[in-house]
XYZ file of N, CA, C and O in Angstrom:
684
model
N -11.182 13.295 -18.169
C -10.000 12.767 -18.802
C -10.200 12.549 -20.293
O -9.246 12.327 -21.001
N -11.423 12.528 -20.732
C -11.676 12.418 -22.166
C -11.504 11.016 -22.700
O -11.506 10.034 -21.977
N -11.350 10.951 -24.004
C -11.239 9.675 -24.695
C -9.807 9.159 -24.649
O -8.871 9.937 -24.644
N -9.647 7.826 -24.693
C -8.296 7.266 -24.703
C -7.552 7.666 -25.968
O -8.135 7.771 -27.037
N -6.268 7.887 -25.843
C -5.421 8.227 -26.980
C -4.759 6.950 -27.470
O -3.913 6.382 -26.783
N -5.107 6.466 -28.694
C -4.535 5.196 -29.168
C -3.033 5.265 -29.411
O -2.372 4.247 -29.458
N -2.489 6.487 -29.553
C -1.050 6.625 -29.782
C -0.252 6.617 -28.486
O 0.963 6.491 -28.503
N -0.938 6.797 -27.353
C -0.262 6.799 -26.070
C 0.128 5.380 -25.692
O -0.617 4.440 -25.927
N 1.289 5.207 -25.097
C 1.758 3.877 -24.700
C 1.006 3.428 -23.451
O 0.977 4.135 -22.446
N 0.382 2.264 -23.554
C -0.333 1.696 -22.402
C 0.675 1.220 -21.368
O 1.752 0.753 -21.696
N 0.310 1.366 -20.098
C 1.151 0.906 -18.988
C 0.267 0.170 -17.993
O -0.906 0.486 -17.854
N 0.841 -0.802 -17.256
C 0.039 -1.496 -16.246
C -0.576 -0.521 -15.241
O -1.668 -0.743 -14.749
N 0.112 0.571 -14.941
C -0.393 1.551 -13.981
C -1.673 2.236 -14.425
O -2.326 2.908 -13.644
N -2.020 2.086 -15.724
C -3.258 2.686 -16.213
C -4.480 2.046 -15.559
O -5.503 2.687 -15.409
N -4.388 0.778 -15.213
C -5.540 0.070 -14.658
C -5.279 -0.537 -13.287
O -6.201 -0.906 -12.586
N -4.002 -0.647 -12.899
C -3.666 -1.293 -11.632
C -3.160 -0.300 -10.603
O -2.346 0.556 -10.901
N -3.634 -0.464 -9.388
C -3.143 0.308 -8.265
C -1.881 -0.340 -7.703
O -0.917 0.336 -7.385
N -1.861 -1.666 -7.599
C -0.723 -2.436 -7.096
C -0.549 -3.679 -7.963
O -1.526 -4.343 -8.290
N 0.690 -3.985 -8.311
C 1.016 -5.205 -9.039
C 2.156 -5.876 -8.278
O 3.112 -5.209 -7.887
N 2.052 -7.181 -8.057
C 3.071 -7.889 -7.270
C 3.283 -9.293 -7.817
O 2.426 -9.854 -8.498
N 4.436 -9.842 -7.484
C 4.761 -11.237 -7.790
C 4.855 -12.012 -6.486
O 5.185 -11.457 -5.446
N 4.594 -13.307 -6.582
C 4.838 -14.192 -5.445
C 5.245 -15.551 -5.974
O 4.960 -15.910 -7.117
N 5.945 -16.284 -5.130
C 6.359 -17.640 -5.480
C 6.023 -18.554 -4.313
O 6.358 -18.260 -3.164
N 5.356 -19.637 -4.621
C 4.951 -20.635 -3.633
C 6.147 -21.533 -3.319
O 6.788 -22.062 -4.223
N 6.469 -21.677 -2.052
C 7.575 -22.531 -1.640
C 7.283 -23.071 -0.239
O 6.211 -22.821 0.310
N 8.216 -23.788 0.330
C 8.099 -24.248 1.707
C 9.411 -23.971 2.418
O 10.477 -24.026 1.811
N 9.317 -23.672 3.710
C 10.512 -23.421 4.509
C 10.360 -24.091 5.864
O 9.247 -24.327 6.334
N 11.508 -24.370 6.486
C 11.539 -24.991 7.802
C 11.819 -23.936 8.856
O 12.766 -23.159 8.717
N 11.003 -23.934 9.907
C 11.199 -23.011 11.024
C 11.735 -23.790 12.215
O 11.154 -24.793 12.628
N 12.850 -23.309 12.746
C 13.393 -23.844 13.985
C 13.290 -22.709 14.991
O 13.937 -21.687 14.835
N 12.413 -22.861 15.946
C 12.191 -21.764 16.880
C 11.936 -22.269 18.268
O 12.503 -23.283 18.682
N 11.039 -21.607 18.974
C 10.791 -21.964 20.370
C 10.112 -23.317 20.545
O 10.143 -23.889 21.626
N 9.513 -23.866 19.488
C 8.889 -25.190 19.606
C 9.547 -26.136 18.598
O 10.558 -25.805 18.002
N 8.969 -27.290 18.401
C 9.547 -28.272 17.475
C 9.671 -27.695 16.072
O 8.827 -26.891 15.648
N 10.704 -28.120 15.321
C 10.835 -27.657 13.933
C 9.591 -28.016 13.127
O 8.968 -29.056 13.348
N 9.244 -27.140 12.208
C 8.051 -27.363 11.397
C 8.302 -26.822 9.989
O 9.001 -25.827 9.814
N 7.774 -27.523 8.997
C 7.834 -27.067 7.610
C 6.522 -26.363 7.307
O 5.455 -26.906 7.587
N 6.604 -25.141 6.763
C 5.385 -24.377 6.490
C 5.367 -23.883 5.053
O 6.403 -23.623 4.444
N 4.162 -23.731 4.546
C 3.971 -23.168 3.210
C 4.321 -21.695 3.274
O 3.881 -20.974 4.179
N 5.107 -21.268 2.310
C 5.688 -19.924 2.328
C 5.441 -19.228 0.998
O 5.462 -19.865 -0.052
N 5.234 -17.931 1.063
C 5.150 -17.110 -0.141
C 6.318 -16.139 -0.126
O 6.465 -15.357 0.810
N 7.155 -16.225 -1.154
C 8.182 -15.205 -1.366
C 7.477 -14.119 -2.166
O 6.898 -14.402 -3.221
N 7.469 -12.879 -1.650
C 6.638 -11.819 -2.233
C 7.445 -10.560 -2.548
O 8.438 -10.271 -1.884
N 6.990 -9.825 -3.558
C 7.596 -8.544 -3.892
C 7.028 -7.462 -2.958
O 6.010 -7.688 -2.293
N 7.662 -6.283 -2.911
C 7.243 -5.259 -1.939
C 5.785 -4.808 -2.046
O 5.198 -4.392 -1.058
N 5.182 -4.914 -3.194
C 3.804 -4.446 -3.388
C 2.750 -5.479 -2.988
O 1.554 -5.199 -3.023
N 3.177 -6.659 -2.579
C 2.249 -7.765 -2.357
C 1.150 -7.450 -1.342
O -0.030 -7.652 -1.611
N 1.504 -6.985 -0.176
C 0.497 -6.782 0.871
C -0.503 -5.684 0.490
O -1.678 -5.785 0.813
N -0.041 -4.677 -0.237
C -0.960 -3.664 -0.751
C -1.899 -4.240 -1.795
O -3.085 -3.906 -1.847
N -1.380 -5.138 -2.637
C -2.197 -5.741 -3.686
C -3.299 -6.625 -3.112
O -4.389 -6.691 -3.666
N -3.036 -7.308 -2.005
C -4.089 -8.149 -1.417
C -4.883 -7.387 -0.354
O -5.833 -7.910 0.203
N -4.481 -6.148 -0.086
C -5.211 -5.323 0.879
C -5.070 -5.794 2.313
O -6.009 -5.703 3.095
N -3.888 -6.304 2.674
C -3.682 -6.840 4.024
C -2.724 -5.965 4.820
O -1.669 -5.575 4.332
N -3.112 -5.679 6.045
C -2.251 -4.968 6.993
C -2.039 -5.855 8.207
O -2.974 -6.509 8.676
N -0.819 -5.867 8.723
C -0.554 -6.722 9.883
C -1.377 -6.322 11.111
O -1.655 -5.137 11.319
N -1.747 -7.316 11.901
C -2.419 -7.067 13.173
C -1.383 -6.698 14.226
O -1.676 -5.976 15.177
N -0.166 -7.212 14.046
C 0.951 -6.921 14.953
C 2.147 -6.551 14.083
O 2.414 -7.200 13.075
N 2.871 -5.524 14.471
C 4.085 -5.155 13.764
C 3.810 -4.514 12.415
O 2.871 -3.745 12.258
N 4.618 -4.887 11.427
C 4.544 -4.266 10.106
C 4.645 -5.337 9.024
O 4.993 -6.482 9.295
N 4.361 -4.934 7.803
C 4.572 -5.850 6.684
C 5.989 -5.653 6.152
O 6.746 -4.834 6.665
N 6.349 -6.411 5.148
C 7.666 -6.273 4.537
C 7.706 -4.952 3.774
O 6.758 -4.610 3.077
N 8.814 -4.229 3.906
C 8.957 -2.947 3.236
C 10.168 -2.935 2.328
O 10.962 -3.878 2.300
N 10.337 -1.853 1.607
C 11.428 -1.723 0.634
C 12.796 -1.992 1.250
O 13.679 -2.538 0.593
N 12.973 -1.658 2.513
C 14.283 -1.854 3.152
C 14.583 -3.319 3.463
O 15.716 -3.650 3.793
N 13.588 -4.196 3.333
C 13.789 -5.620 3.604
C 14.284 -6.396 2.375
O 14.625 -7.563 2.487
N 14.332 -5.752 1.216
C 14.607 -6.463 -0.025
C 16.049 -6.447 -0.523
O 16.445 -7.369 -1.238
N 16.874 -5.465 -0.212
C 18.263 -5.527 -0.692
C 18.960 -6.799 -0.201
O 18.675 -7.303 0.889
N 19.867 -7.312 -1.015
C 20.563 -8.553 -0.692
C 21.272 -8.475 0.650
O 21.319 -9.447 1.397
N 21.785 -7.298 1.010
C 22.525 -7.159 2.263
C 21.650 -6.726 3.444
O 22.148 -6.468 4.526
N 20.336 -6.672 3.240
C 19.422 -6.262 4.321
C 19.262 -7.383 5.341
O 19.363 -8.563 5.001
N 18.993 -7.023 6.600
C 18.674 -8.062 7.592
C 17.465 -8.863 7.103
O 16.560 -8.305 6.475
N 17.468 -10.125 7.369
C 16.390 -11.002 6.896
C 15.135 -10.793 7.747
O 15.176 -10.859 8.966
N 14.009 -10.540 7.075
C 12.740 -10.287 7.756
C 11.698 -11.288 7.274
O 11.805 -11.845 6.178
N 10.668 -11.487 8.086
C 9.592 -12.410 7.749
C 8.305 -11.935 8.414
O 8.329 -11.338 9.492
N 7.187 -12.178 7.741
C 5.858 -11.937 8.293
C 5.212 -13.308 8.451
O 5.378 -14.182 7.598
N 4.491 -13.505 9.552
C 3.866 -14.806 9.805
C 2.346 -14.673 9.880
O 1.805 -13.586 10.099
N 1.678 -15.816 9.721
C 0.218 -15.844 9.824
C -0.212 -15.857 11.286
O 0.560 -16.222 12.175
N -1.457 -15.492 11.502
C -2.047 -15.571 12.840
C -2.006 -17.019 13.336
O -1.688 -17.277 14.496
N -2.293 -17.956 12.457
C -2.289 -19.377 12.837
C -0.907 -19.817 13.315
O -0.782 -20.466 14.348
N 0.143 -19.441 12.585
C 1.501 -19.810 12.983
C 1.878 -19.128 14.300
O 2.508 -19.725 15.160
N 1.474 -17.871 14.460
C 1.734 -17.129 15.693
C 1.128 -17.869 16.884
O 1.754 -18.005 17.933
N -0.073 -18.383 16.718
C -0.752 -19.088 17.817
C -0.173 -20.483 18.065
O 0.058 -20.856 19.206
N 0.060 -21.246 16.982
C 0.472 -22.646 17.154
C 1.953 -22.803 17.469
O 2.316 -23.679 18.256
N 2.815 -22.005 16.871
C 4.252 -22.174 17.061
C 4.848 -21.206 18.079
O 5.909 -21.466 18.616
N 4.194 -20.083 18.298
C 4.775 -19.060 19.164
C 3.886 -18.714 20.357
O 4.135 -17.736 21.057
N 2.845 -19.533 20.590
C 2.018 -19.362 21.778
C 1.386 -17.997 21.921
O 1.181 -17.517 23.033
N 1.079 -17.334 20.807
C 0.444 -16.000 20.805
C 1.248 -14.967 21.586
O 0.685 -14.088 22.241
N 2.562 -15.061 21.526
C 3.422 -14.114 22.258
C 3.122 -12.680 21.838
O 3.213 -12.350 20.659
N 2.801 -11.806 22.782
C 2.531 -10.414 22.429
C 3.789 -9.671 21.964
O 3.695 -8.672 21.256
N 4.958 -10.178 22.345
C 6.222 -9.534 21.979
C 6.859 -10.181 20.744
O 8.071 -10.152 20.564
N 6.043 -10.750 19.860
C 6.540 -11.496 18.709
C 7.328 -10.623 17.728
O 8.313 -11.065 17.153
N 6.897 -9.379 17.509
C 7.588 -8.499 16.557
C 9.005 -8.236 17.058
O 9.216 -7.752 18.158
N 9.976 -8.623 16.237
C 11.379 -8.465 16.611
C 12.029 -9.755 17.059
O 13.251 -9.825 17.176
N 11.237 -10.796 17.291
C 11.792 -12.084 17.698
C 12.582 -12.682 16.532
O 12.139 -12.666 15.390
N 13.756 -13.216 16.830
C 14.584 -13.852 15.811
C 14.353 -15.348 15.841
O 14.386 -15.969 16.899
N 14.105 -15.918 14.664
C 13.929 -17.359 14.514
C 14.818 -17.838 13.367
O 15.270 -17.037 12.551
N 15.045 -19.134 13.318
C 15.841 -19.700 12.243
C 14.896 -20.316 11.216
O 14.088 -21.181 11.547
N 15.005 -19.823 9.985
C 14.169 -20.320 8.896
C 15.104 -20.770 7.783
O 15.889 -19.966 7.271
N 15.005 -22.055 7.442
C 15.929 -22.654 6.471
C 17.376 -22.349 6.836
O 18.184 -21.957 5.998
N 17.679 -22.477 8.114
C 19.033 -22.296 8.660
C 19.546 -20.864 8.539
O 20.744 -20.616 8.639
N 18.642 -19.896 8.339
C 19.013 -18.479 8.275
C 18.246 -17.749 9.372
O 17.031 -17.900 9.494
N 18.946 -16.959 10.167
C 18.270 -16.191 11.216
C 17.479 -15.049 10.576
O 18.005 -14.298 9.767
N 16.208 -14.981 10.959
C 15.313 -13.947 10.438
C 14.548 -13.324 11.591
O 14.216 -13.993 12.555
N 14.208 -12.075 11.423
C 13.421 -11.358 12.418
C 11.956 -11.357 11.987
O 11.635 -10.996 10.848
N 11.085 -11.754 12.898
C 9.650 -11.670 12.625
C 9.270 -10.199 12.775
O 9.413 -9.626 13.852
N 8.803 -9.586 11.692
C 8.468 -8.159 11.735
C 6.970 -7.919 11.858
O 6.543 -6.823 12.210
N 6.152 -8.947 11.557
C 4.716 -8.750 11.646
C 3.930 -10.044 11.648
O 4.438 -11.106 11.282
N 2.674 -9.920 12.089
C 1.720 -11.026 12.100
C 0.464 -10.538 11.385
O -0.090 -9.492 11.743
N 0.030 -11.287 10.380
C -1.185 -10.907 9.661
C -2.420 -11.302 10.463
O -2.367 -12.224 11.277
N -3.535 -10.632 10.235
C -4.768 -10.954 10.963
C -5.273 -12.354 10.626
O -4.922 -12.922 9.586
N -6.148 -12.920 11.484
C -6.733 -14.236 11.201
C -7.411 -14.216 9.825
O -8.026 -13.224 9.438
N -7.285 -15.307 9.114
C -7.962 -15.429 7.823
C -7.169 -14.925 6.629
O -7.514 -15.223 5.494
N -6.102 -14.153 6.835
C -5.302 -13.679 5.705
C -4.267 -14.747 5.405
O -3.275 -14.884 6.104
N -4.538 -15.522 4.376
C -3.639 -16.600 3.979
C -3.612 -16.728 2.462
O -2.958 -17.561 1.903
N -4.355 -15.912 1.783
C -4.496 -15.952 0.339
C -3.242 -15.413 -0.317
O -2.601 -14.551 0.247
N -2.806 -15.815 -1.445
C -3.503 -16.671 -2.398
C -3.115 -18.139 -2.313
O -3.660 -18.958 -3.034
N -2.185 -18.523 -1.459
C -1.706 -19.909 -1.478
C -1.782 -20.592 -0.117
O -1.076 -21.555 0.124
N -2.606 -20.090 0.770
C -2.747 -20.671 2.109
C -1.412 -20.694 2.850
O -1.039 -21.679 3.474
N -0.673 -19.583 2.740
C 0.659 -19.490 3.352
C 0.576 -19.191 4.846
O -0.406 -18.644 5.340
N 1.646 -19.562 5.538
C 1.819 -19.221 6.947
C 3.018 -18.310 7.153
O 3.269 -17.843 8.262
N 3.776 -18.093 6.102
C 5.029 -17.347 6.189
C 5.211 -16.559 4.898
O 4.968 -17.090 3.812
N 5.632 -15.290 5.021
C 5.918 -14.445 3.866
C 7.322 -13.886 4.016
O 7.656 -13.317 5.059
N 8.128 -14.068 2.987
C 9.513 -13.592 2.992
C 9.736 -12.715 1.770
O 9.008 -12.827 0.775
N 10.746 -11.827 1.793
C 11.032 -11.004 0.614
C 11.434 -11.860 -0.587
O 12.229 -12.791 -0.460
N 10.861 -11.556 -1.708
C 11.165 -12.211 -2.979
C 12.334 -11.448 -3.583
O 12.202 -10.307 -3.997
N 13.478 -12.079 -3.594
C 14.680 -11.453 -4.146
C 15.015 -12.121 -5.470
O 15.350 -13.304 -5.501
N 14.918 -11.372 -6.549
C 15.277 -11.912 -7.857
C 16.785 -12.054 -7.941
O 17.531 -11.221 -7.447
N 17.223 -13.092 -8.575
C 18.644 -13.340 -8.708
C 19.281 -12.372 -9.705
O 18.620 -11.918 -10.633
N 20.528 -12.080 -9.504
C 21.253 -11.248 -10.460
C 22.000 -12.112 -11.464
O 22.616 -11.604 -12.386
N 21.921 -13.416 -11.276
C 22.581 -14.331 -12.203
C 21.852 -14.320 -13.542
O 20.650 -14.123 -13.603
N 22.585 -14.566 -14.601
C 21.983 -14.661 -15.926
C 21.509 -16.088 -16.157
O 22.138 -16.860 -16.856
N 20.420 -16.454 -15.547
C 19.859 -17.789 -15.651
C 18.968 -17.852 -16.893
O 17.959 -17.152 -16.960
N 19.325 -18.669 -17.884
C 18.529 -18.725 -19.113
C 17.067 -19.082 -18.853
O 16.182 -18.613 -19.559
N 16.793 -19.925 -17.840
C 15.405 -20.282 -17.550
C 14.580 -19.076 -17.122
O 13.377 -19.019 -17.354
N 15.212 -18.106 -16.462
C 14.479 -16.919 -16.014
C 14.208 -15.953 -17.161
O 13.394 -15.052 -17.025
N 14.881 -16.131 -18.289
C 14.722 -15.236 -19.431
C 13.633 -15.720 -20.398
O 13.205 -14.963 -21.255
N 13.197 -16.969 -20.261
C 12.216 -17.525 -21.193
C 10.835 -16.935 -20.951
O 10.410 -16.747 -19.825
N 10.103 -16.674 -22.029
C 8.740 -16.138 -21.911
C 7.734 -17.188 -21.453
O 6.648 -16.851 -21.005
N 8.070 -18.466 -21.602
C 7.141 -19.517 -21.194
C 7.464 -20.064 -19.809
O 6.969 -21.108 -19.410
N 8.284 -19.347 -19.055
C 8.664 -19.776 -17.714
C 7.633 -19.233 -16.722
O 7.533 -18.031 -16.509
N 6.876 -20.132 -16.133
C 5.821 -19.723 -15.206
C 6.199 -20.057 -13.773
O 5.428 -20.632 -13.019
N 7.411 -19.693 -13.379
C 7.914 -19.955 -12.049
C 7.231 -19.042 -11.034
O 7.000 -19.415 -9.899
N 6.874 -17.842 -11.454
C 6.299 -16.851 -10.552
C 4.834 -16.635 -10.887
O 4.413 -16.762 -12.029
N 4.071 -16.267 -9.876
C 2.672 -15.904 -10.077
C 2.528 -14.424 -9.806
O 3.282 -13.851 -9.023
N 1.562 -13.819 -10.440
C 1.334 -12.391 -10.263
C -0.051 -12.115 -9.727
O -0.960 -12.944 -9.829
N -0.181 -10.937 -9.146
C -1.452 -10.500 -8.597
C -1.527 -8.992 -8.767
O -0.498 -8.313 -8.745
N -2.726 -8.477 -8.970
C -2.883 -7.030 -9.129
C -4.183 -6.585 -8.486
O -5.164 -7.328 -8.451
N -4.169 -5.386 -7.970
C -5.379 -4.751 -7.440
C -5.734 -3.644 -8.414
O -4.904 -2.791 -8.724
N -6.966 -3.678 -8.914
C -7.401 -2.670 -9.869
C -7.580 -1.314 -9.204
O -7.963 -1.229 -8.035
N -7.310 -0.266 -9.972
C -7.589 1.086 -9.497
C -9.097 1.255 -9.385
O -9.856 0.645 -10.146
N -9.539 2.085 -8.454
C -10.977 2.371 -8.399
C -11.445 2.897 -9.760
O -10.784 3.726 -10.382
N -12.546 2.362 -10.241
C -13.095 2.778 -11.530
C -12.613 1.930 -12.693
O -13.205 1.974 -13.768
N -11.544 1.154 -12.517
C -11.079 0.266 -13.587
C -12.000 -0.941 -13.664
O -12.538 -1.393 -12.662
N -12.146 -1.467 -14.856
C -12.972 -2.654 -15.050
C -12.097 -3.806 -15.531
O -10.984 -3.596 -16.014
N -12.630 -5.002 -15.435
C -11.923 -6.176 -15.951
C -11.703 -6.003 -17.452
O -10.635 -6.312 -17.976
N -12.691 -5.467 -18.163
C -12.588 -5.290 -19.609
C -11.454 -4.319 -19.963
O -10.660 -4.593 -20.865
N -11.371 -3.192 -19.266
C -10.302 -2.231 -19.571
C -8.940 -2.812 -19.207
O -7.948 -2.569 -19.897
N -8.901 -3.607 -18.155
C -7.649 -4.253 -17.759
C -7.206 -5.252 -18.813
O -6.040 -5.269 -19.213
N -8.134 -6.072 -19.276
C -7.789 -7.056 -20.316
C -7.289 -6.353 -21.579
O -6.320 -6.803 -22.200
N -7.939 -5.269 -21.977
C -7.523 -4.548 -23.183
C -6.124 -3.961 -23.014
O -5.283 -4.062 -23.908
N -5.856 -3.358 -21.869
C -4.528 -2.785 -21.617
C -3.464 -3.868 -21.595
O -2.400 -3.721 -22.198
N -3.740 -4.971 -20.916
C -2.764 -6.046 -20.827
C -2.530 -6.712 -22.181
O -1.403 -7.109 -22.504
N -3.569 -6.824 -23.012
C -3.405 -7.387 -24.373
C -2.495 -6.491 -25.201
O -1.620 -6.983 -25.939
N -2.671 -5.187 -25.077
C -1.802 -4.242 -25.786
C -0.365 -4.377 -25.327
O 0.557 -4.426 -26.138
N -0.172 -4.462 -24.021
C 1.186 -4.632 -23.485
C 1.808 -5.941 -23.959
O 2.982 -5.978 -24.345
N 1.040 -7.028 -23.952
C 1.553 -8.328 -24.382
C 1.981 -8.284 -25.845
O 3.018 -8.839 -26.225
N 1.197 -7.606 -26.688
C 1.561 -7.481 -28.106
C 2.864 -6.703 -28.266
O 3.717 -7.077 -29.062
N 3.014 -5.641 -27.508
C 4.241 -4.837 -27.599
C 5.457 -5.602 -27.089
O 6.545 -5.498 -27.639
N 5.282 -6.371 -26.032
C 6.389 -7.177 -25.514
C 6.774 -8.240 -26.531
O 7.962 -8.468 -26.779
N 5.798 -8.897 -27.124
C 6.077 -9.929 -28.119
C 6.816 -9.359 -29.328
O 7.695 -10.001 -29.895
N 6.455 -8.137 -29.700
C 7.112 -7.492 -30.859
C 8.564 -7.187 -30.510
O 9.441 -7.216 -31.327
């Protein structure tokens, strides 16, 4: 590939294989057992690829789960599957009420996958279409990001690329 071209526009894809956003929240589940409030991550479609997690049962959230008019889907942790749903083998496709909205459980993550916020529930992160001034501010840290580096990328090359991007955005 040769030497880097300083005139070429840097892009996050130069160093990242997957980039995703998530937001830490809590939701109430009303299902087959007593209602429970659980730590929840609202995630963008690239999230599970970025953390390298594949469901043990069912599937993860996909592009078709994110449109505003899409059926509501959710992925649950192994711990929640065991404690709230009695390890039901037929869990994928089960409808539960989460924050008073009916959602279909589409997958269960393997034991131990709870990073980055010790979540038990993952839902599609839908950005609002409203022109909310708070969402336009550069100092608004409502969302957290995560990225998986491409094979061969280093932390140093990632920092340099991201610094270049930050300078261009600021300009």
